Short mmCIF file of C-alpha atoms in Angstrom, two decimals:
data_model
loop_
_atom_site.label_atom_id
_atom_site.label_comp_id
_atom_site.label_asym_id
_atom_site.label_seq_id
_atom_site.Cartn_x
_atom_site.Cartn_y
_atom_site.Cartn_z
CA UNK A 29 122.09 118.95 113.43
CA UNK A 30 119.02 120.57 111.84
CA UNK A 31 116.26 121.53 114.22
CA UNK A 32 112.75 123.08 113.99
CA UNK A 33 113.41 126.60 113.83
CA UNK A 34 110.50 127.82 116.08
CA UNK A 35 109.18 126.48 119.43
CA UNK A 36 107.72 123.36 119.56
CA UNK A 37 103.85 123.52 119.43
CA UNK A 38 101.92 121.25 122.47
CA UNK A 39 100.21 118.72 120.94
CA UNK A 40 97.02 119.91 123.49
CA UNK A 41 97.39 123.08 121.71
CA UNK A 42 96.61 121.86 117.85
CA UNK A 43 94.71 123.56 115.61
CA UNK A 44 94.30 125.29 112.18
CA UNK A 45 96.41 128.20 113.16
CA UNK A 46 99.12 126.01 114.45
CA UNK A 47 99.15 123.89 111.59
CA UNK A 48 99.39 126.76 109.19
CA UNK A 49 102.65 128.05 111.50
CA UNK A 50 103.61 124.46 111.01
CA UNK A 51 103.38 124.33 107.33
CA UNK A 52 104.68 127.55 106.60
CA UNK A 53 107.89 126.90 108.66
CA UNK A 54 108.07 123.96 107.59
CA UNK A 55 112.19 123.14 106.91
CA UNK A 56 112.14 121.70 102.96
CA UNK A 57 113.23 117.93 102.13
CA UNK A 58 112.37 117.22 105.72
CA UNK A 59 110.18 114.85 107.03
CA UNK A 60 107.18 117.31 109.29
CA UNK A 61 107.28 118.33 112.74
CA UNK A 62 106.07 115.70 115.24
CA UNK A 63 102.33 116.59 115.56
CA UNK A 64 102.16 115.85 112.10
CA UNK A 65 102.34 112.06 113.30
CA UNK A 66 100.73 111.59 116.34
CA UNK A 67 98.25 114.12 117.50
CA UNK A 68 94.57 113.59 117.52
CA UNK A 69 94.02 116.79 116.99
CA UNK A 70 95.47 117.24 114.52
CA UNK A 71 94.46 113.59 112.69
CA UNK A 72 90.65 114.83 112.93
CA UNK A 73 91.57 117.59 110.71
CA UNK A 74 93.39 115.17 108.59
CA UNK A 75 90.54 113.78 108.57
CA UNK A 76 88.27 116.72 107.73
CA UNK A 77 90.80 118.74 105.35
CA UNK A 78 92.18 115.98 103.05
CA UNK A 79 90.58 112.85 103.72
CA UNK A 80 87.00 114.85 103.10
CA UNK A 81 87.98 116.90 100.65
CA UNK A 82 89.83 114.60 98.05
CA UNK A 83 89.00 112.29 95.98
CA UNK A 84 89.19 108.82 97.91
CA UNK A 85 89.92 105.04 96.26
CA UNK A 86 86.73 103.46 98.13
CA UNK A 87 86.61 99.84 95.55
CA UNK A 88 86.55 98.08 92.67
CA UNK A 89 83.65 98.21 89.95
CA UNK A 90 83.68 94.22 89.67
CA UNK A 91 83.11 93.92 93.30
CA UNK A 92 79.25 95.17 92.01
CA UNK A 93 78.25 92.74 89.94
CA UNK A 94 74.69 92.98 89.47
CA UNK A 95 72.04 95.82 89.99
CA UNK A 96 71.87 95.93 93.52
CA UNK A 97 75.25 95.19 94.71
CA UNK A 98 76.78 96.86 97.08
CA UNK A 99 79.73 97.86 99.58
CA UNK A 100 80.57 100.01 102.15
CA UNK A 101 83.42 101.77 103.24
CA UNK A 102 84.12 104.11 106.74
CA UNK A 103 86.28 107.38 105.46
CA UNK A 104 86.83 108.40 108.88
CA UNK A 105 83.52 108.98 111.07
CA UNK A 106 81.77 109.07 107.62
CA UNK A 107 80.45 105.20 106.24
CA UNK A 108 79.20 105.12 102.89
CA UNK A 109 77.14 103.13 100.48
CA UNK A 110 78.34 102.55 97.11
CA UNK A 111 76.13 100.67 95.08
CA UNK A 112 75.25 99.45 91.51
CA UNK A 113 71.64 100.92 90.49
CA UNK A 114 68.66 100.21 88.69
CA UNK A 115 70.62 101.71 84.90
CA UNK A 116 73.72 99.72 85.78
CA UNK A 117 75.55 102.61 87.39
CA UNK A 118 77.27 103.33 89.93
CA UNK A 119 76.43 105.65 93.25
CA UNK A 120 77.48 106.23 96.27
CA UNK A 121 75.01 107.89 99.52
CA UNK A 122 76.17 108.36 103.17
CA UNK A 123 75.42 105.02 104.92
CA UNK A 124 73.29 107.01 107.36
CA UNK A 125 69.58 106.76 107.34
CA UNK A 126 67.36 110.39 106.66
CA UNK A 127 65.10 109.41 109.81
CA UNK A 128 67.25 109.15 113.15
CA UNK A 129 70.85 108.77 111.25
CA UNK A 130 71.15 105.15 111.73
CA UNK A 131 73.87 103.16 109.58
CA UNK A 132 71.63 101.13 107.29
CA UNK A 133 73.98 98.72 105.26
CA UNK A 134 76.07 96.70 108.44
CA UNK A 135 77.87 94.48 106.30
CA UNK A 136 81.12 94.93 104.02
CA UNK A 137 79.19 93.78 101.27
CA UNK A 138 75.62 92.60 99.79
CA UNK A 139 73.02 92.58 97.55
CA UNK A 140 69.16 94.01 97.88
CA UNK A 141 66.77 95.67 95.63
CA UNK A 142 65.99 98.12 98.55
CA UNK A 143 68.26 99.48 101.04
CA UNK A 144 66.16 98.93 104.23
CA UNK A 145 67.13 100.26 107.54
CA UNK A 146 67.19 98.03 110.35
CA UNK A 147 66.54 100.50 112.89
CA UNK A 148 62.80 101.50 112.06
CA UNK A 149 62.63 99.66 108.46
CA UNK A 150 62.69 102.79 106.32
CA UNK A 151 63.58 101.68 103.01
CA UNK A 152 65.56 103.41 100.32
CA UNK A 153 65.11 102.51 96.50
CA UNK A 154 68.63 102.15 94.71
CA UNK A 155 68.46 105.85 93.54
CA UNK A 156 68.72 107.06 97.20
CA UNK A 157 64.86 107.86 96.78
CA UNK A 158 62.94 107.20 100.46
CA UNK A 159 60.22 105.09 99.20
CA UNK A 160 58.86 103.55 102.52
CA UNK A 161 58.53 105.28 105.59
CA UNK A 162 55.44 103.36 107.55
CA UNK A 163 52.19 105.21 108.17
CA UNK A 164 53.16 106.19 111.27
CA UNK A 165 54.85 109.69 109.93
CA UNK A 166 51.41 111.41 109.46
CA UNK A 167 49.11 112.25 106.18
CA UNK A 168 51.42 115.49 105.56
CA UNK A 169 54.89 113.49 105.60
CA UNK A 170 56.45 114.09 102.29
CA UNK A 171 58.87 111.15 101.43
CA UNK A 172 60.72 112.89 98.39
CA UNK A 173 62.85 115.60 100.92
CA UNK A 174 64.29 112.58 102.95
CA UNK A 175 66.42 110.62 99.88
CA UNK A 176 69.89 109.55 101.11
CA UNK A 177 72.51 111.85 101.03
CA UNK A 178 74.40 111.41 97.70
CA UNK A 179 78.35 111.34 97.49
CA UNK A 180 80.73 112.51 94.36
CA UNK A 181 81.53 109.10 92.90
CA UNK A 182 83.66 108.71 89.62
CA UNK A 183 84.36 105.03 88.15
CA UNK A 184 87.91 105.01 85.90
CA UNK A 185 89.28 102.13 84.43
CA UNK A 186 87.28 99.74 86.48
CA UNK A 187 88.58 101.56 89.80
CA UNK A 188 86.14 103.86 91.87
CA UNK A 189 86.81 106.86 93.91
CA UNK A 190 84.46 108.90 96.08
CA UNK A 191 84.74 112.47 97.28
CA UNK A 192 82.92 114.18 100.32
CA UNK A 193 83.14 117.84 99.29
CA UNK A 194 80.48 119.58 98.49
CA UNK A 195 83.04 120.61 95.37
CA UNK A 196 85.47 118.20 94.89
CA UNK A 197 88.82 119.12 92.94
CA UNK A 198 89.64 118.10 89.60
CA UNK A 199 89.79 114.75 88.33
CA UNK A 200 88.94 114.03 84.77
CA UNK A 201 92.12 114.44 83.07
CA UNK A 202 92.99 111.19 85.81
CA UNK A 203 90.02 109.24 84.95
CA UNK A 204 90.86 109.30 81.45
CA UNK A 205 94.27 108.13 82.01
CA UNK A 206 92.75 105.15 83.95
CA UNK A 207 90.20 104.01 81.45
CA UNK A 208 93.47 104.42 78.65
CA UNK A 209 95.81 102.74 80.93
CA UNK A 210 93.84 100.00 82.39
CA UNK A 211 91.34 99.32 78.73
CA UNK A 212 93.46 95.97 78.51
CA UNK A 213 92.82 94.71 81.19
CA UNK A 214 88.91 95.26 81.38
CA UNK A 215 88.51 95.24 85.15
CA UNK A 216 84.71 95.08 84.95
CA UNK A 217 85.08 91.08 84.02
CA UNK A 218 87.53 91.12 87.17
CA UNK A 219 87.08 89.29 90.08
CA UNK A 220 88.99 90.13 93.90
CA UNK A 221 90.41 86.44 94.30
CA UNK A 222 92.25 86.99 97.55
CA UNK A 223 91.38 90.40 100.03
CA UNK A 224 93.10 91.04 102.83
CA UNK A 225 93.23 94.05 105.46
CA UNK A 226 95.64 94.19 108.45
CA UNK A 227 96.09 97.47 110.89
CA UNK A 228 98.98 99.05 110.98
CA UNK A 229 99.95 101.20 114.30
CA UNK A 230 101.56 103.52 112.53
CA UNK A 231 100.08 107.07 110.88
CA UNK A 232 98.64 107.14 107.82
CA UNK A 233 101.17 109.18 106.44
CA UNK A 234 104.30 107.31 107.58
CA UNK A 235 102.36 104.16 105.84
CA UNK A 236 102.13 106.32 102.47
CA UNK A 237 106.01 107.37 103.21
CA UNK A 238 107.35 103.69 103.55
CA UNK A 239 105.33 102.98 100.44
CA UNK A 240 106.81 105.60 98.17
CA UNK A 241 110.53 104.69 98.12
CA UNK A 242 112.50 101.79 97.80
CA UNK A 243 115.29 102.69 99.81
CA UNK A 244 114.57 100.13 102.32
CA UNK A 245 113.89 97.77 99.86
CA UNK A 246 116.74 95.67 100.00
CA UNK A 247 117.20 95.13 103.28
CA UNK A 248 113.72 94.21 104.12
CA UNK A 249 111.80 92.79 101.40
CA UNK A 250 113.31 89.20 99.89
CA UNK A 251 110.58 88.20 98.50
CA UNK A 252 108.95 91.28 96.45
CA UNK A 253 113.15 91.68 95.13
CA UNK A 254 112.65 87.99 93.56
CA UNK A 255 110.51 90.13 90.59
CA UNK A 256 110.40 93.91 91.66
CA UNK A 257 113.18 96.50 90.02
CA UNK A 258 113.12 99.55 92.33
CA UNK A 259 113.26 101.92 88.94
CA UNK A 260 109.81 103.25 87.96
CA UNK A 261 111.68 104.31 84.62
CA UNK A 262 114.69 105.16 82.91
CA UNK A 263 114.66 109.10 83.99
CA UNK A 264 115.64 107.90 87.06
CA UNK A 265 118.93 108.94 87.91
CA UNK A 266 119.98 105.94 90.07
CA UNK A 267 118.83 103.36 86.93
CA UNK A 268 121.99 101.01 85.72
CA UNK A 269 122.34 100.91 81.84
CA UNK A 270 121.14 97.29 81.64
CA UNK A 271 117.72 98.85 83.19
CA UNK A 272 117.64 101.36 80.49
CA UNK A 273 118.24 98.42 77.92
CA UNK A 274 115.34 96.27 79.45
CA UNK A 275 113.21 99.69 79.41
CA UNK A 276 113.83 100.36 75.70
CA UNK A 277 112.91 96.72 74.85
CA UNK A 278 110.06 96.12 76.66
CA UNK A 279 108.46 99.50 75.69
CA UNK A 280 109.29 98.15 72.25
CA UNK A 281 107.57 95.11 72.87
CA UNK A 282 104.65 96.63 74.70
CA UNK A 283 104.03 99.47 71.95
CA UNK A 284 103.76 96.29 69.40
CA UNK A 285 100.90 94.56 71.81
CA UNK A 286 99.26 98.09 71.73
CA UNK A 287 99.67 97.97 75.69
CA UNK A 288 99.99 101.84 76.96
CA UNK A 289 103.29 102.19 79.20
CA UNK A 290 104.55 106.14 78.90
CA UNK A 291 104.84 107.44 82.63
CA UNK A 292 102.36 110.53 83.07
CA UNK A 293 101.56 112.83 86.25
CA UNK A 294 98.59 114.76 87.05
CA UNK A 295 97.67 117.28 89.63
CA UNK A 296 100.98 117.86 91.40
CA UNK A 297 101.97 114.19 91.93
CA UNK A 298 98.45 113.48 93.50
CA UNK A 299 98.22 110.66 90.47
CA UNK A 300 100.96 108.70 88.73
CA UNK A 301 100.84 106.35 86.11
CA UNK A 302 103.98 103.87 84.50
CA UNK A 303 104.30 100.58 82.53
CA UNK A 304 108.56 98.98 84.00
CA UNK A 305 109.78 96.10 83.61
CA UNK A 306 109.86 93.26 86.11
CA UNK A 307 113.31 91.51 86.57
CA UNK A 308 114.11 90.45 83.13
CA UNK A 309 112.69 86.19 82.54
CA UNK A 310 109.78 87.10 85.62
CA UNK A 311 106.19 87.47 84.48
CA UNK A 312 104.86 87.98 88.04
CA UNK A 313 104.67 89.17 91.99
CA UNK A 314 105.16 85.36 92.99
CA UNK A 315 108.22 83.76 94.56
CA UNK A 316 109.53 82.09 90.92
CA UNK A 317 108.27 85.21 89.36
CA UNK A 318 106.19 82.59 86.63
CA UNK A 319 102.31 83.63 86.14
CA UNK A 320 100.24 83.58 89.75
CA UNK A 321 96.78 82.97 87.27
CA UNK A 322 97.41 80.64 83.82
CA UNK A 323 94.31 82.84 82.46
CA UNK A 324 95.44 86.20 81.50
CA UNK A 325 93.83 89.14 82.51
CA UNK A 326 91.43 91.43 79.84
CA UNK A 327 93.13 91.33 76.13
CA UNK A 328 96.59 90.03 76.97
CA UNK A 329 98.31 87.12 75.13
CA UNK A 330 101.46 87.49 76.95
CA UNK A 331 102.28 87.49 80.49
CA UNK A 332 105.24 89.80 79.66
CA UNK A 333 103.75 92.93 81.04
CA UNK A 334 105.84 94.19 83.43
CA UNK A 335 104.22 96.07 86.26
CA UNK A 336 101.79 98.94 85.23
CA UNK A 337 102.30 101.31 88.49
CA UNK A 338 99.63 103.35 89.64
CA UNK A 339 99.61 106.17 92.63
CA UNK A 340 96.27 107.95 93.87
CA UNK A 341 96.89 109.85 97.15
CA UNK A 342 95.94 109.83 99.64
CA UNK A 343 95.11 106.09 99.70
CA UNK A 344 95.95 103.79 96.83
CA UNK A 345 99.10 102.35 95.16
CA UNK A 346 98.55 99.47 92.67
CA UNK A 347 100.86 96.96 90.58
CA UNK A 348 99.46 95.49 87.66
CA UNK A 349 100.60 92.11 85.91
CA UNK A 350 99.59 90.79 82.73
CA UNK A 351 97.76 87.69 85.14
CA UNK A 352 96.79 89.71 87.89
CA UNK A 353 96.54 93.39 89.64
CA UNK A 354 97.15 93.90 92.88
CA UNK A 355 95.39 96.93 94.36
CA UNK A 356 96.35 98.40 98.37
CA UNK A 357 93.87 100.70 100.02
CA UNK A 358 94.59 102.95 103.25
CA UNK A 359 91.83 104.22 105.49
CA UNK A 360 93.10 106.11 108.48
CA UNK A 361 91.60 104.37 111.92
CA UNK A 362 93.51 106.86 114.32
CA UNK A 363 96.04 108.81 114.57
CA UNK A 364 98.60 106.23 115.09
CA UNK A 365 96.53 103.55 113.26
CA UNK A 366 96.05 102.89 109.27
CA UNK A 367 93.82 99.74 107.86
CA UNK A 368 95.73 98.58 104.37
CA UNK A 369 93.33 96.67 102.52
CA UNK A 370 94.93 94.25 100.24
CA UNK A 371 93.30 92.90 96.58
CA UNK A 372 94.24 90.78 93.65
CA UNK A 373 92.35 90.60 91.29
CA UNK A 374 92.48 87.89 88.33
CA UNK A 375 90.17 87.30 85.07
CA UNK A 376 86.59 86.59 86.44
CA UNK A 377 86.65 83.21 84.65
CA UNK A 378 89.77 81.82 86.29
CA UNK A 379 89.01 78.81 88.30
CA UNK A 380 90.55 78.69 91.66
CA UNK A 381 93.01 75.47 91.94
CA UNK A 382 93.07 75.66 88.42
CA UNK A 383 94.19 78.62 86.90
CA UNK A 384 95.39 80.26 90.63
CA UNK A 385 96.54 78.95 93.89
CA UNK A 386 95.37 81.83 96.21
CA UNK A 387 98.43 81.43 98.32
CA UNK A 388 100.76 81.42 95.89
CA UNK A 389 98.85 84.96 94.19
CA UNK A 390 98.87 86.07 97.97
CA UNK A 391 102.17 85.01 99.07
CA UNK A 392 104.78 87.66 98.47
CA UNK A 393 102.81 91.08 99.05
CA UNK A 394 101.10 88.89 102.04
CA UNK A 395 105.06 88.52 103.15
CA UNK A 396 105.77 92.40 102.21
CA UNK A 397 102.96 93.49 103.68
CA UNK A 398 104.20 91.97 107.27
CA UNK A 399 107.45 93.77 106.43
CA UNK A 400 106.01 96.79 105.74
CA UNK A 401 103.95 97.00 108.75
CA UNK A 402 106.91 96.34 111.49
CA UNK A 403 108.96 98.90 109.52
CA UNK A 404 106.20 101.46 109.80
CA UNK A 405 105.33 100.87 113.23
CA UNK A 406 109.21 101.06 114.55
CA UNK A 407 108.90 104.64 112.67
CA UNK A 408 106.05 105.62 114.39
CA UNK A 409 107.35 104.47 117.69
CA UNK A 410 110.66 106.46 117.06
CA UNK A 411 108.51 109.94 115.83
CA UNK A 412 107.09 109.51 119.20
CA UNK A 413 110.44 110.33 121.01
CA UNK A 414 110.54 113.60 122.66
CA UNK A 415 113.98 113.35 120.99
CA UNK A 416 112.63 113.62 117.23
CA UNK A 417 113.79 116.09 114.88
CA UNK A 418 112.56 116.40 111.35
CA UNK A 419 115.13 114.77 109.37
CA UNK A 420 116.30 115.03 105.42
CA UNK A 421 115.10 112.86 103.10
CA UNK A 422 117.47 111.32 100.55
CA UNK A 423 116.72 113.42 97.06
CA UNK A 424 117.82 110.64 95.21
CA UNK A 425 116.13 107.25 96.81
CA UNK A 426 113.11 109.42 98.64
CA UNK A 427 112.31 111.97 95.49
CA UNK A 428 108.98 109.87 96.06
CA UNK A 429 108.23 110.90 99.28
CA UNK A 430 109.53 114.34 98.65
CA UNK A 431 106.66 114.32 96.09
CA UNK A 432 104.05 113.11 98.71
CA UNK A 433 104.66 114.92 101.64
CA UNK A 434 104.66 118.09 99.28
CA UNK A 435 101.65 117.18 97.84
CA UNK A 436 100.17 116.64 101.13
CA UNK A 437 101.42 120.06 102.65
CA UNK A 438 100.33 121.91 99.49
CA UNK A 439 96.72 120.26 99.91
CA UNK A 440 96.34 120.55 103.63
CA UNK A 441 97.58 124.21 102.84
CA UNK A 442 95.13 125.01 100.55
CA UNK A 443 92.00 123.02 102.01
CA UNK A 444 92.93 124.94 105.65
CA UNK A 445 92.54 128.57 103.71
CA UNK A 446 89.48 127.84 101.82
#
């Protein structure tokens, strides 16, 4: 039996040093050392190191309607604003008011021309700008050195991500592949039909694990297996010949709806992005696998779309129908605690009980969902056995949580040394 080469480090004992000792003894293929999954010490500097310091899916761009919509999300100890301004674009500012640091926006969601704190009323045009402070701040108070804090926000394809760093790393060459890859199906006249969130009580990173392989697939998920094939594409070395058949004719049939499908990767499998087929006859995520939403979404004529797959780490996975996307959030709670925030989204003219039944869109990722979060909290109840051991992954059925946790080690490596 493999075991961790070196002494085992006390979780009281956590810090950057140990988690560079960690990292650079780390055994290869394995999943990490125990700390990794459970030690609040070392989950604030998860927190700090990649959750601060990369680029974060925080919402969709339909969810802001109008000028003046808004939403807020908590990364950590850190809520922000993100907003649609006065020119139609959109911002994001810490959701912390430039007086005594009070959160101004409570809600998940809203819409105001002002941004008005509720602690002492200072108000906050939509450019961050303080324009009302009272009269109480003396004749010398300058408003224009107390605007909101601003945060690195980037809209792609209808998707928008926010970064904390004061320099965030490189992102355009994703962004581009969103707005190609997701142009059909025009997510600014989206609408979330069904949202859900549920906590997990399991680590963020055993959450992102369980999502990236289908190993466990057919033992635990019925319903998704009515539609889903487990093959992203055809250079995957498990993939049956009839997959590679289905592959060649769907791209076919794709490339002649001018629908994008080639599988690209960007910044060491931080972002993936593929077009595969669904079970051959299904159209869609549902339990007969026929349309969830009669109204197609964006440019589509056909429902045959397959699922358009798209990975942003830390925090997003997405599956993407020709009637409907689904998109899954993660936001770390604790360190043995991860919201997922469920939502489809459907044409923003589909009529509810007419074009969509909202539990039959929900139904089967509602039902995987469930799944998902008893397997990852039986793995994070396991990890917590003082008899763990970093164990191999499966090169063939985990290559895609080979490629996370690498990515995440690399990252944490590089963020730790800056």
């Amino acid at each position: 039996m493999t075991k961790v080469p070196v002494t085992h480090i006390d979780n009281a004992l956590i810090d950057r040093e140990a988690i560079k000792t960690m990292l650079a003894r780390r055994i290869p293929d394995h999943t990490l050392e125990q700390p990794f999954y459970n030690s609040e010490a070392l989950f604030r500097i998860d927190m700090e190191e990649i959750f601060a310091k990369e680029w974060i899916f925080a919402g969709m761009t339909c969810e802001l309607p109008k000028k003046g919509s808004f939403v807020t999300v908590d990364i950590g100890l850190s809520p922000i604003i993100i907003l649609r301004d006065n020119n139609n674009d959109v911002r994001a500012f810490h959701n912390t008011c430039r007086h005594r640091g009070s959160k101004i926006c409570l809600g998940a969601k809203g819409k105001s021309p002002k941004l008005v704190c509720p602690y002492h009323q200072w108000a906050y045009d939509l450019d961050g700008e303080l324009v009302f402070a009272g009269s109480d701040m003396g004749d010398d108070f300058d408003k224009s050195r107390y605007s909101l804090s601003p945060v690195h926000c980037r809209t792609a394809g209808g998707y928008i991500f926010v970064c904390l760093a004061e320099n965030p790393p490189p992102i355009d060459d994703f962004v581009n592949d969103m707005n190609y890859y997701l142009e059909p199906y025009d997510l600014d006249n989206a609408k979330v039909a069904v949202q859900s969130e549920i906590i997990e009580k399991a680590n963020w990173k055993l959450v992102v694990e369980n999502n990236r392989e289908c190993y466990h697939c057919d033992g635990s998920h019925p319903e998704l297996l009515k539609s889903l094939l487990e093959w992203d594409d055809d250079n995957d070395p498990r993939s049956t010949p009839e997959f590679r058949d289905l592959v060649k004719k769907m791209q076919a049939f794709w490339e002649s709806q001018d629908v994008p499908y080639k599988f690209q990767m960007r910044y060491e499998n931080r972002n993936r992005i593929v077009r595969t087929p669904l079970k051959e006859g299904t159209h869609s995520m549902t339990m007969d696998g026929k349309v969830a939403c009669k109204k197609l979404m964006g440019r589509f004529t056909s429902p045959d779309m397959g699922a358009l797959r798209i990975l942003h780490l830390p925090n997003s996975w997405n599956h993407g129908m020709g009637d409907n996307l689904i998109a899954f959030q993660i936001l770390p709670v604790g360190p043995q605690e991860t919201k997922v925030i469920t939502r489809w989204l459907v044409h923003k003219d589909a009529v509810e009980g007419v074009d969509y039944d909202p539990n039959n869109l929900r139904h089967v990722w509602d039902a995987t969902n469930a799944q998902d979060r008893t397997l990852s909290e039986n793995n994070q109840l396991g990890v917590n056995s003082m008899g763990y051991q970093p164990g191999p992954y499966s090169k063939t059925f985990e290559f895609g949580v080979i490629n996370f946790v690498n990515w995440y080690c690399e990252r944490m490596a590089a963020n730790l040394g800056e």
